[in-house]
PDB file of C-alpha atoms in Angstrom:
ATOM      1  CA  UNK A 245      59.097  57.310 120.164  1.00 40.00           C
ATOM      2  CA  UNK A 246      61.600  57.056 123.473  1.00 44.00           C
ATOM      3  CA  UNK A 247      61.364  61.034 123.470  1.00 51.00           C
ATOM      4  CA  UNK A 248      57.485  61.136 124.739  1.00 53.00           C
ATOM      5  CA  UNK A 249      57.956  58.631 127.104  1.00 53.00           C
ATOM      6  CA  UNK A 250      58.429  60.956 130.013  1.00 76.00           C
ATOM      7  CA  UNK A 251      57.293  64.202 128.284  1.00 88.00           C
ATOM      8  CA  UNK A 252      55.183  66.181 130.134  1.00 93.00           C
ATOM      9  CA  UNK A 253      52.581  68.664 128.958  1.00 96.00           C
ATOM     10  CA  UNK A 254      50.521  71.098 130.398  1.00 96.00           C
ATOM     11  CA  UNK A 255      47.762  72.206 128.386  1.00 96.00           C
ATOM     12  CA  UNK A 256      46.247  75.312 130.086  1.00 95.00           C
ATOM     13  CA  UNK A 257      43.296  75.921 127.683  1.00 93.00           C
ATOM     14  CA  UNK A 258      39.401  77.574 129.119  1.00 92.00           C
ATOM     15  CA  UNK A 259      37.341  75.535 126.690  1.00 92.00           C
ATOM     16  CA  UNK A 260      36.581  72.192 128.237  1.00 94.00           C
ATOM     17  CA  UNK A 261      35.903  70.306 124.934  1.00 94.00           C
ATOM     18  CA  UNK A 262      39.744  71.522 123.594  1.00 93.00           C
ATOM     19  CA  UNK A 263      41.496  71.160 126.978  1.00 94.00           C
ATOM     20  CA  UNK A 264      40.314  67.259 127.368  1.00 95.00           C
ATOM     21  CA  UNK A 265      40.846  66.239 123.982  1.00 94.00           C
ATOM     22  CA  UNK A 266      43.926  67.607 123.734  1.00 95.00           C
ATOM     23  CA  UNK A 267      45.083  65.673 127.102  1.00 95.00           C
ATOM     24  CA  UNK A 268      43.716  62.914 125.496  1.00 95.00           C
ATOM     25  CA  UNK A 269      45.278  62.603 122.326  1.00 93.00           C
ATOM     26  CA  UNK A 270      49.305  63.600 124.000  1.00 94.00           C
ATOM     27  CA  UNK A 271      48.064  60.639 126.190  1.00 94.00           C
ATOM     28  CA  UNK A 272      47.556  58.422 123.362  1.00 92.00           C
ATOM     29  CA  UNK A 273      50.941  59.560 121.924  1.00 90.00           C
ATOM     30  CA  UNK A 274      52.216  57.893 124.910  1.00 91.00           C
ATOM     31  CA  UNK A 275      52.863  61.658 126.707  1.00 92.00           C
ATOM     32  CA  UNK A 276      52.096  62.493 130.036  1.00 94.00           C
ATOM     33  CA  UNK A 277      49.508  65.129 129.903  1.00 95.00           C
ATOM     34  CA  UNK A 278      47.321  67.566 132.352  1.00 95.00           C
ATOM     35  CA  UNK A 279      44.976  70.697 131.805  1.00 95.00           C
ATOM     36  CA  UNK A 280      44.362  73.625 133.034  1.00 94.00           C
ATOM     37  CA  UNK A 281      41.237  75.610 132.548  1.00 92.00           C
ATOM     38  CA  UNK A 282      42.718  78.581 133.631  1.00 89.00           C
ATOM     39  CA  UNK A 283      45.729  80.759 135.252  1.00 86.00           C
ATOM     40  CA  UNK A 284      44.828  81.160 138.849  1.00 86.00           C
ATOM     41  CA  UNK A 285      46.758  78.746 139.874  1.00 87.00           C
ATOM     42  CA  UNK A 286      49.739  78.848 137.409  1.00 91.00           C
ATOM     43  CA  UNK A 287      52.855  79.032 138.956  1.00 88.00           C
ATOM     44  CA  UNK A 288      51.737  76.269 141.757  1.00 90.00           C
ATOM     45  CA  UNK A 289      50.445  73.757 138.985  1.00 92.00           C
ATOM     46  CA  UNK A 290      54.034  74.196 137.005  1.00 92.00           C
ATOM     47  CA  UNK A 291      55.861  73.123 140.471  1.00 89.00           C
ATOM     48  CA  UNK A 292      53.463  70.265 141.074  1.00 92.00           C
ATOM     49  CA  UNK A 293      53.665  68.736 137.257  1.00 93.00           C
ATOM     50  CA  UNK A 294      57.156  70.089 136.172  1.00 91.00           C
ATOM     51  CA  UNK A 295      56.338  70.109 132.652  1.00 94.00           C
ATOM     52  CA  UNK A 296      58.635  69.988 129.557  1.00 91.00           C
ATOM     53  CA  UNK A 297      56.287  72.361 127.640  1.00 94.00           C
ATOM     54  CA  UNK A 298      53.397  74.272 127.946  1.00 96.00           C
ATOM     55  CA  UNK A 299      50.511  74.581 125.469  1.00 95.00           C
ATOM     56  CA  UNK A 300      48.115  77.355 126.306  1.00 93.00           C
ATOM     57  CA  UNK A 301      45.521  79.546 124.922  1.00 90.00           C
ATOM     58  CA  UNK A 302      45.796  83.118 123.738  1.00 84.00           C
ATOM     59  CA  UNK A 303      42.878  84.777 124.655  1.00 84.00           C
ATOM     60  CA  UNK A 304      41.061  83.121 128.284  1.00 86.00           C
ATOM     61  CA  UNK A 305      39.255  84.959 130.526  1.00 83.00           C
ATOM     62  CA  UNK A 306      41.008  86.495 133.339  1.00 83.00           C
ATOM     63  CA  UNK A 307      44.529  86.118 133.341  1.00 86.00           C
ATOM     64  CA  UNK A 308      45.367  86.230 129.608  1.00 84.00           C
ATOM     65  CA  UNK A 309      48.397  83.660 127.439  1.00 85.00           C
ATOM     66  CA  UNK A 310      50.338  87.183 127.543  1.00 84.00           C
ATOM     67  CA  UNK A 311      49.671  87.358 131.626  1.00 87.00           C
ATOM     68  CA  UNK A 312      51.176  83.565 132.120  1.00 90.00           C
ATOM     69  CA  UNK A 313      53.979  83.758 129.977  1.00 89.00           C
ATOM     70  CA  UNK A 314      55.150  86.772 131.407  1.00 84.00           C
ATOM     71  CA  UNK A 315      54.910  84.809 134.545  1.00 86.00           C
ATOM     72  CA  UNK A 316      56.740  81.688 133.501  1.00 88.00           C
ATOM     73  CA  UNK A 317      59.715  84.398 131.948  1.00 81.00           C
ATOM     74  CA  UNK A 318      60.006  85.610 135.348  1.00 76.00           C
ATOM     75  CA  UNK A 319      60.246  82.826 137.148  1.00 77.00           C
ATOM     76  CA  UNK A 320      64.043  81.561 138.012  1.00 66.00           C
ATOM     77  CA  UNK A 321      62.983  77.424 137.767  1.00 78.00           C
ATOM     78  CA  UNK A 322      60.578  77.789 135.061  1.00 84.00           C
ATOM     79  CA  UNK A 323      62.047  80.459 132.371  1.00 80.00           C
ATOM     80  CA  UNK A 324      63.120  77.861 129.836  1.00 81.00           C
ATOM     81  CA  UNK A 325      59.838  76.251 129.597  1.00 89.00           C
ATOM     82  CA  UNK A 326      59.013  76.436 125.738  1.00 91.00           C
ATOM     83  CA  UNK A 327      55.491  77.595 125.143  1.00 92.00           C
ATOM     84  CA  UNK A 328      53.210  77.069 122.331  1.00 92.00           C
ATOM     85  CA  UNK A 329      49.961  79.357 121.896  1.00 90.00           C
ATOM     86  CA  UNK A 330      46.969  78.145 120.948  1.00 87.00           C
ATOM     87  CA  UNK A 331      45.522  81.541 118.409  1.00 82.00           C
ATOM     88  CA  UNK A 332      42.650  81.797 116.750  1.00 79.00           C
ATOM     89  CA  UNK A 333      43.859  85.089 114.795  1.00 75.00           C
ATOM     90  CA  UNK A 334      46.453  84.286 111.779  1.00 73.00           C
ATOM     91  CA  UNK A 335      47.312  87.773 110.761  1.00 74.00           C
ATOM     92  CA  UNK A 336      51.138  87.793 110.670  1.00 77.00           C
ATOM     93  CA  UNK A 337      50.642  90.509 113.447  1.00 77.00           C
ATOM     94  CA  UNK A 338      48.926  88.386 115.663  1.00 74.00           C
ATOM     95  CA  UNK A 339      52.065  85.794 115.655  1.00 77.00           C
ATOM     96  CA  UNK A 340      54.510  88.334 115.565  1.00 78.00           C
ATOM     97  CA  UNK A 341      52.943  89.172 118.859  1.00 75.00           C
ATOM     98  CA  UNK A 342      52.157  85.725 120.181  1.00 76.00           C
ATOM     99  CA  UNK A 343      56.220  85.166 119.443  1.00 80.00           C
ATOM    100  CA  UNK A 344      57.629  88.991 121.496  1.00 76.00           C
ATOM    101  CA  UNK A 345      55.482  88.359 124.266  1.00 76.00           C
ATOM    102  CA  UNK A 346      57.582  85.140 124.821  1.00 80.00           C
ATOM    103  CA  UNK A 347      56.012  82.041 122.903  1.00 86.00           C
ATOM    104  CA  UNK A 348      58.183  79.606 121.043  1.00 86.00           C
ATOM    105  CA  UNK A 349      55.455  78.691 118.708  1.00 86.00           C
ATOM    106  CA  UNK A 350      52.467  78.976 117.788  1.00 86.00           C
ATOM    107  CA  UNK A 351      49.078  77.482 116.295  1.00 87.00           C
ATOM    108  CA  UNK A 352      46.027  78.545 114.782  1.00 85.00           C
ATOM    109  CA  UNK A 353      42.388  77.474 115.825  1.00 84.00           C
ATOM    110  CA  UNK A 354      40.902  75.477 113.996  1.00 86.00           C
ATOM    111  CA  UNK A 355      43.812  72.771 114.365  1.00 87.00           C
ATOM    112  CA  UNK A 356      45.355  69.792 113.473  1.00 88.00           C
ATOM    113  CA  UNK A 357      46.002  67.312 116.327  1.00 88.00           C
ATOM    114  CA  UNK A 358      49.200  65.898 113.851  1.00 89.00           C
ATOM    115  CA  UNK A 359      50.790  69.031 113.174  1.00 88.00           C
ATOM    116  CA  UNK A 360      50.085  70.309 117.315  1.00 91.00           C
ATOM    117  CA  UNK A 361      51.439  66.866 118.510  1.00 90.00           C
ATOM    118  CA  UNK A 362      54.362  67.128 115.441  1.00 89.00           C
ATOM    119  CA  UNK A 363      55.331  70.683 116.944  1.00 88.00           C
ATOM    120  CA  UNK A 364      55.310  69.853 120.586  1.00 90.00           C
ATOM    121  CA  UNK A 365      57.858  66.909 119.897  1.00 86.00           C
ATOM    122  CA  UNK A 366      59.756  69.115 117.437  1.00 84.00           C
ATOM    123  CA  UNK A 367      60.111  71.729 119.852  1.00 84.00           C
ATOM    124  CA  UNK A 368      61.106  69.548 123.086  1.00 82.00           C
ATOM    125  CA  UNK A 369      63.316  68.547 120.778  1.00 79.00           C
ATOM    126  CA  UNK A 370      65.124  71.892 120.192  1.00 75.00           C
ATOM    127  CA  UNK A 371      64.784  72.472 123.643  1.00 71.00           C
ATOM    128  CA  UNK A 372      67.026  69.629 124.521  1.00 68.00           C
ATOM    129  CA  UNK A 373      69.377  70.038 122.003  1.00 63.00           C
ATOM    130  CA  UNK A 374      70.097  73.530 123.128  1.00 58.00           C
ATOM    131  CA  UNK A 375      71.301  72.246 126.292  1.00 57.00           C
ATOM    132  CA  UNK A 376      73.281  69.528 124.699  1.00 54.00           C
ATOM    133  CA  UNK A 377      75.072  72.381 122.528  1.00 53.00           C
ATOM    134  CA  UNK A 378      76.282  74.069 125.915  1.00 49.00           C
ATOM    135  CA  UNK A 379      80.019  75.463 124.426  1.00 55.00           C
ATOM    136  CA  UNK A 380      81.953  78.591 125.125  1.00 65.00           C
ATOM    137  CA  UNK A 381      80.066  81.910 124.829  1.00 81.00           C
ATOM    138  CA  UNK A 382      80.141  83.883 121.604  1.00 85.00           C
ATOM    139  CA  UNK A 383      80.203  87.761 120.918  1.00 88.00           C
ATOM    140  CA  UNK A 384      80.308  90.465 118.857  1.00 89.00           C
ATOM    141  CA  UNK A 385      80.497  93.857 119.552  1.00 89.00           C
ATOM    142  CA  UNK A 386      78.021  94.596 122.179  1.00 91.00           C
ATOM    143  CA  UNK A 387      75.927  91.454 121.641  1.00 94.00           C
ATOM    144  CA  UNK A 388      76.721  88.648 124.116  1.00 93.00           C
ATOM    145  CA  UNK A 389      75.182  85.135 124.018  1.00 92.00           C
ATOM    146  CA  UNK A 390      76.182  82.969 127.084  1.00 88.00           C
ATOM    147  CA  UNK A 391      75.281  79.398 126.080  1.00 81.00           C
ATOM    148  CA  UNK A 392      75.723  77.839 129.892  1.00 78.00           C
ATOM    149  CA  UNK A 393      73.162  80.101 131.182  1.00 81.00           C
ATOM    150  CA  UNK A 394      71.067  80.544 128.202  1.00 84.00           C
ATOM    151  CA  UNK A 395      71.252  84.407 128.409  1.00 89.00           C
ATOM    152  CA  UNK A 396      71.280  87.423 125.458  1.00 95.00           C
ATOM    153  CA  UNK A 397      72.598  90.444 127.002  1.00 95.00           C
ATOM    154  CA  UNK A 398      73.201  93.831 124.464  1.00 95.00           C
ATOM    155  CA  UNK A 399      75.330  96.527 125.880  1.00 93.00           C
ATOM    156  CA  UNK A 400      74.737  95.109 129.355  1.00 91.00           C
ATOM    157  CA  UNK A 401      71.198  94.698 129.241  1.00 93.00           C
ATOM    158  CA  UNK A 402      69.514  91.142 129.074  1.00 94.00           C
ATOM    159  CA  UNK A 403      67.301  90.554 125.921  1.00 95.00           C
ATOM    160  CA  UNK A 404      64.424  88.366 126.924  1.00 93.00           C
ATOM    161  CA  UNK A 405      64.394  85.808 123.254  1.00 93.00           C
ATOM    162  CA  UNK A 406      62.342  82.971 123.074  1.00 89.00           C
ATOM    163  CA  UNK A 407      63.697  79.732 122.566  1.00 86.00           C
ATOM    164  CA  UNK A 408      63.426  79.562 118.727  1.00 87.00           C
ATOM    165  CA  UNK A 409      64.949  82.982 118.937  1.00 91.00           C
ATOM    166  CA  UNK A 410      67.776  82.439 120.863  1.00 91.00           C
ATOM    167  CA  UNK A 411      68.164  79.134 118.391  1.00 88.00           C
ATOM    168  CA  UNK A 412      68.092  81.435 115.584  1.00 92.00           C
ATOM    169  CA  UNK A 413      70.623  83.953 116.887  1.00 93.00           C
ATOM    170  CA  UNK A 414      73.073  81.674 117.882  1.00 89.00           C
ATOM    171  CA  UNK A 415      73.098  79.850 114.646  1.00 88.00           C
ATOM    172  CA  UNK A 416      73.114  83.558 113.097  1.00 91.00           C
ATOM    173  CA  UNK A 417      76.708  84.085 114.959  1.00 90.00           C
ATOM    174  CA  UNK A 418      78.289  80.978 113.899  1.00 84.00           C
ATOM    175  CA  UNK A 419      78.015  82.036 110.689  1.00 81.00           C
ATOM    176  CA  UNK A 420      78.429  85.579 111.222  1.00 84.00           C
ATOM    177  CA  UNK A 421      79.098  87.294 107.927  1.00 84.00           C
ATOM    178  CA  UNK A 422      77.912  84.319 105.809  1.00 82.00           C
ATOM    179  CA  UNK A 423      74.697  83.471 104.697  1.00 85.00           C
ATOM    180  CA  UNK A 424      72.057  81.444 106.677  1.00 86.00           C
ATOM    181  CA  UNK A 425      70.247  79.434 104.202  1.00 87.00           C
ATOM    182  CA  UNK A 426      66.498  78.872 105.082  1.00 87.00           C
ATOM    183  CA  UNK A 427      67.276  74.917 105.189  1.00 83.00           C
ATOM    184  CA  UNK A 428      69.741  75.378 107.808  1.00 81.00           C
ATOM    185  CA  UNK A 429      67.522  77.526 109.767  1.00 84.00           C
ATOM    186  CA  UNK A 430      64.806  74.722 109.681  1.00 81.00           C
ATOM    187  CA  UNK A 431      67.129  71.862 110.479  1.00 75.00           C
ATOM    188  CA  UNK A 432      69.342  73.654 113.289  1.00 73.00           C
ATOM    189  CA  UNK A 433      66.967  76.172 114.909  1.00 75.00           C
ATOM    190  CA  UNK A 434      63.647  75.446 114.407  1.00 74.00           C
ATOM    191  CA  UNK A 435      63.885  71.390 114.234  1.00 68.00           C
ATOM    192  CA  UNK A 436      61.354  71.097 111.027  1.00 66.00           C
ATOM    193  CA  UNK A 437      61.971  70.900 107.288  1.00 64.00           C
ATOM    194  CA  UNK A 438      57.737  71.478 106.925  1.00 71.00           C
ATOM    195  CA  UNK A 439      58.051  75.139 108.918  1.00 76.00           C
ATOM    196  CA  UNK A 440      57.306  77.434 105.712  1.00 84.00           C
ATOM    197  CA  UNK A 441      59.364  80.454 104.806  1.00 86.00           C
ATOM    198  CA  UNK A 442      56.470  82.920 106.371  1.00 87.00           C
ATOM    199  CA  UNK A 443      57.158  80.739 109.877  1.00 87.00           C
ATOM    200  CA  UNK A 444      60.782  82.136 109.471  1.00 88.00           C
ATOM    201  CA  UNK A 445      59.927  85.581 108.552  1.00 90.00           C
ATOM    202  CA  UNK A 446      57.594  85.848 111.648  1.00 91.00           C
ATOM    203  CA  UNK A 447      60.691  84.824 113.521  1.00 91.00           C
ATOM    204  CA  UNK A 448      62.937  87.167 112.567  1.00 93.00           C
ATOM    205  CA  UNK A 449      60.851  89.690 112.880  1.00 94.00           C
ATOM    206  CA  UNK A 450      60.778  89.317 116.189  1.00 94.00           C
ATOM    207  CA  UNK A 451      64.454  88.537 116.852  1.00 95.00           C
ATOM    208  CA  UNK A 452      65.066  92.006 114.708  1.00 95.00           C
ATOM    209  CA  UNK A 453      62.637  93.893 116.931  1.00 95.00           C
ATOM    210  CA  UNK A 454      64.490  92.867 120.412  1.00 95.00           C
ATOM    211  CA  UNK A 455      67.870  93.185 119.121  1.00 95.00           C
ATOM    212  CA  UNK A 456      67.086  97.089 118.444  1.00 93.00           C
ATOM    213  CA  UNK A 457      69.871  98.354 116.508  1.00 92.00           C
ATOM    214  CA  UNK A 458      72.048  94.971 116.313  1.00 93.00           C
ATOM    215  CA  UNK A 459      68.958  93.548 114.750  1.00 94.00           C
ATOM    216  CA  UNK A 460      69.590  96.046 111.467  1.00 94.00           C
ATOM    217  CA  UNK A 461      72.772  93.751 111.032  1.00 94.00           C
ATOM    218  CA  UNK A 462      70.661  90.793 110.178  1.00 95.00           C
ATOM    219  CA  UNK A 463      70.212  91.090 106.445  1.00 94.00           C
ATOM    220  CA  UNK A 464      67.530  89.153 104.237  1.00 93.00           C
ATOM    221  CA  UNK A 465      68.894  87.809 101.283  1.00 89.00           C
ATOM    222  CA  UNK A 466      66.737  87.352  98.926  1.00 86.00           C
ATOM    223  CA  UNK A 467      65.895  83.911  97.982  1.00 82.00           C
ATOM    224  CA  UNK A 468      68.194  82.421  99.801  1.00 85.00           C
ATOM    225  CA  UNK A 469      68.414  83.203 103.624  1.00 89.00           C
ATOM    226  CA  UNK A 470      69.946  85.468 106.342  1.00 93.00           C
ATOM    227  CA  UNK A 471      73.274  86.701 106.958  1.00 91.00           C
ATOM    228  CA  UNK A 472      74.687  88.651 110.213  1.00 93.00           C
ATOM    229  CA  UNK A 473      76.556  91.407 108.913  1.00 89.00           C
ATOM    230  CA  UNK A 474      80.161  92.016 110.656  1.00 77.00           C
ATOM    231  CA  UNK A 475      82.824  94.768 110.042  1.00 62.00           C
TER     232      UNK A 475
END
């Protein structure tokens, strides 16, 4: 595929066995890939590699997934980076977690080295399209979504959203007071007509949770999808 060509991944991961096979098989997807066995050296590695996207492990001693993405949020260059955790919990509130503290996806130990490879692609792929879909920015009421600068602000304050969150939103607005069919969602924002309706759930959940109050406008219907509620 032309889109792994130059993809880069860094696969920050404290379990030798998982860290080098993973390398191995983005490398025999025709990906450029490098590990990282653990966060010390973060921030430096990211500016050395400039990746596309990040896969990284939950739960590592010392600095924690939670620790590093809260480092790559804050940092100006590297913000966008989209993130996948590696988790070997599958409650749904373990993900719901893994998604607030700032990953755009996530995957549970033991894995498939398809469906991991089939996400990564699927999520670059959202990532790019986001900044092909640069337009004019969209609000309503106190919600503001600046699609240049890729920033959620509500009442003035910026909402920190993951990627897949920020996908979801946006398509949420366009069709503000209509419904969001589930199809839609996995087509437009989350780039995968296999992501199951629980996958969307967890999502929302999420998105609900940061948008505070706005985020009791986002009604479920059932059955069908999602709809933004406007006066």
């Amino acid at each position: 595929m032309s889109q792994t060509t130059s993809l880069r991944i860094l696969v920050v991961e404290d379990e030798n066995e998982i860290r080098e096979f993973l390398v191995s098989q983005f490398e025999d997807h025709g990906m450029h890939a490098e590990g990282l066995s653990n966060g010390d050296a973060f921030l430096q590695r990211l500016e050395q590699f400039q990746p596309n996207i990040i896969v990284m492990d939950q739960m590592m001693p010392g600095k924690s997934g939670t620790e590093l993405i809260r480092e790559l949020r804050g940092s100006l260059k590297f913000s966008e980076v989209p993130v996948i955790v590696l988790t070997g919990l599958d409650g749904e509130a373990e993900k719901v977690a893994a998604l607030e503290m700032g990953a755009d996806d996530y995957v549970t130990k033991p894995f498939s080295v398809k469906e991991v490879v089939a996400r990564v692609q699927a999520l670059v792929r959202r990532s790019q399209a986001t900044h092909k879909s640069q337009q004019k920015n969209m609000s309503i009421q106190d919600l503001h979504v600046d699609l240049i600068a890729h920033r959620v602000t509500l009442k003035g304050a910026e909402v920190a959203l993951t990627l897949t969150e920020f996908k979801i939103l946006v398509e949420l607005m366009r069709q503000a007071g209509q419904v969001l069919t589930r199809d839609r969602l996995r087509e437009r924002a989350l780039g995968n007509l296999n992501v199951t309706d629980r996958t969307i759930d967890v999502h929302m959940a999420s998105l609900r949770k940061k948008l505070e109050e706005m985020g009791d406008k986002i009604e479920t219907v059932r059955g069908v999808g999602y709809r933004l509620a406007v006066q």
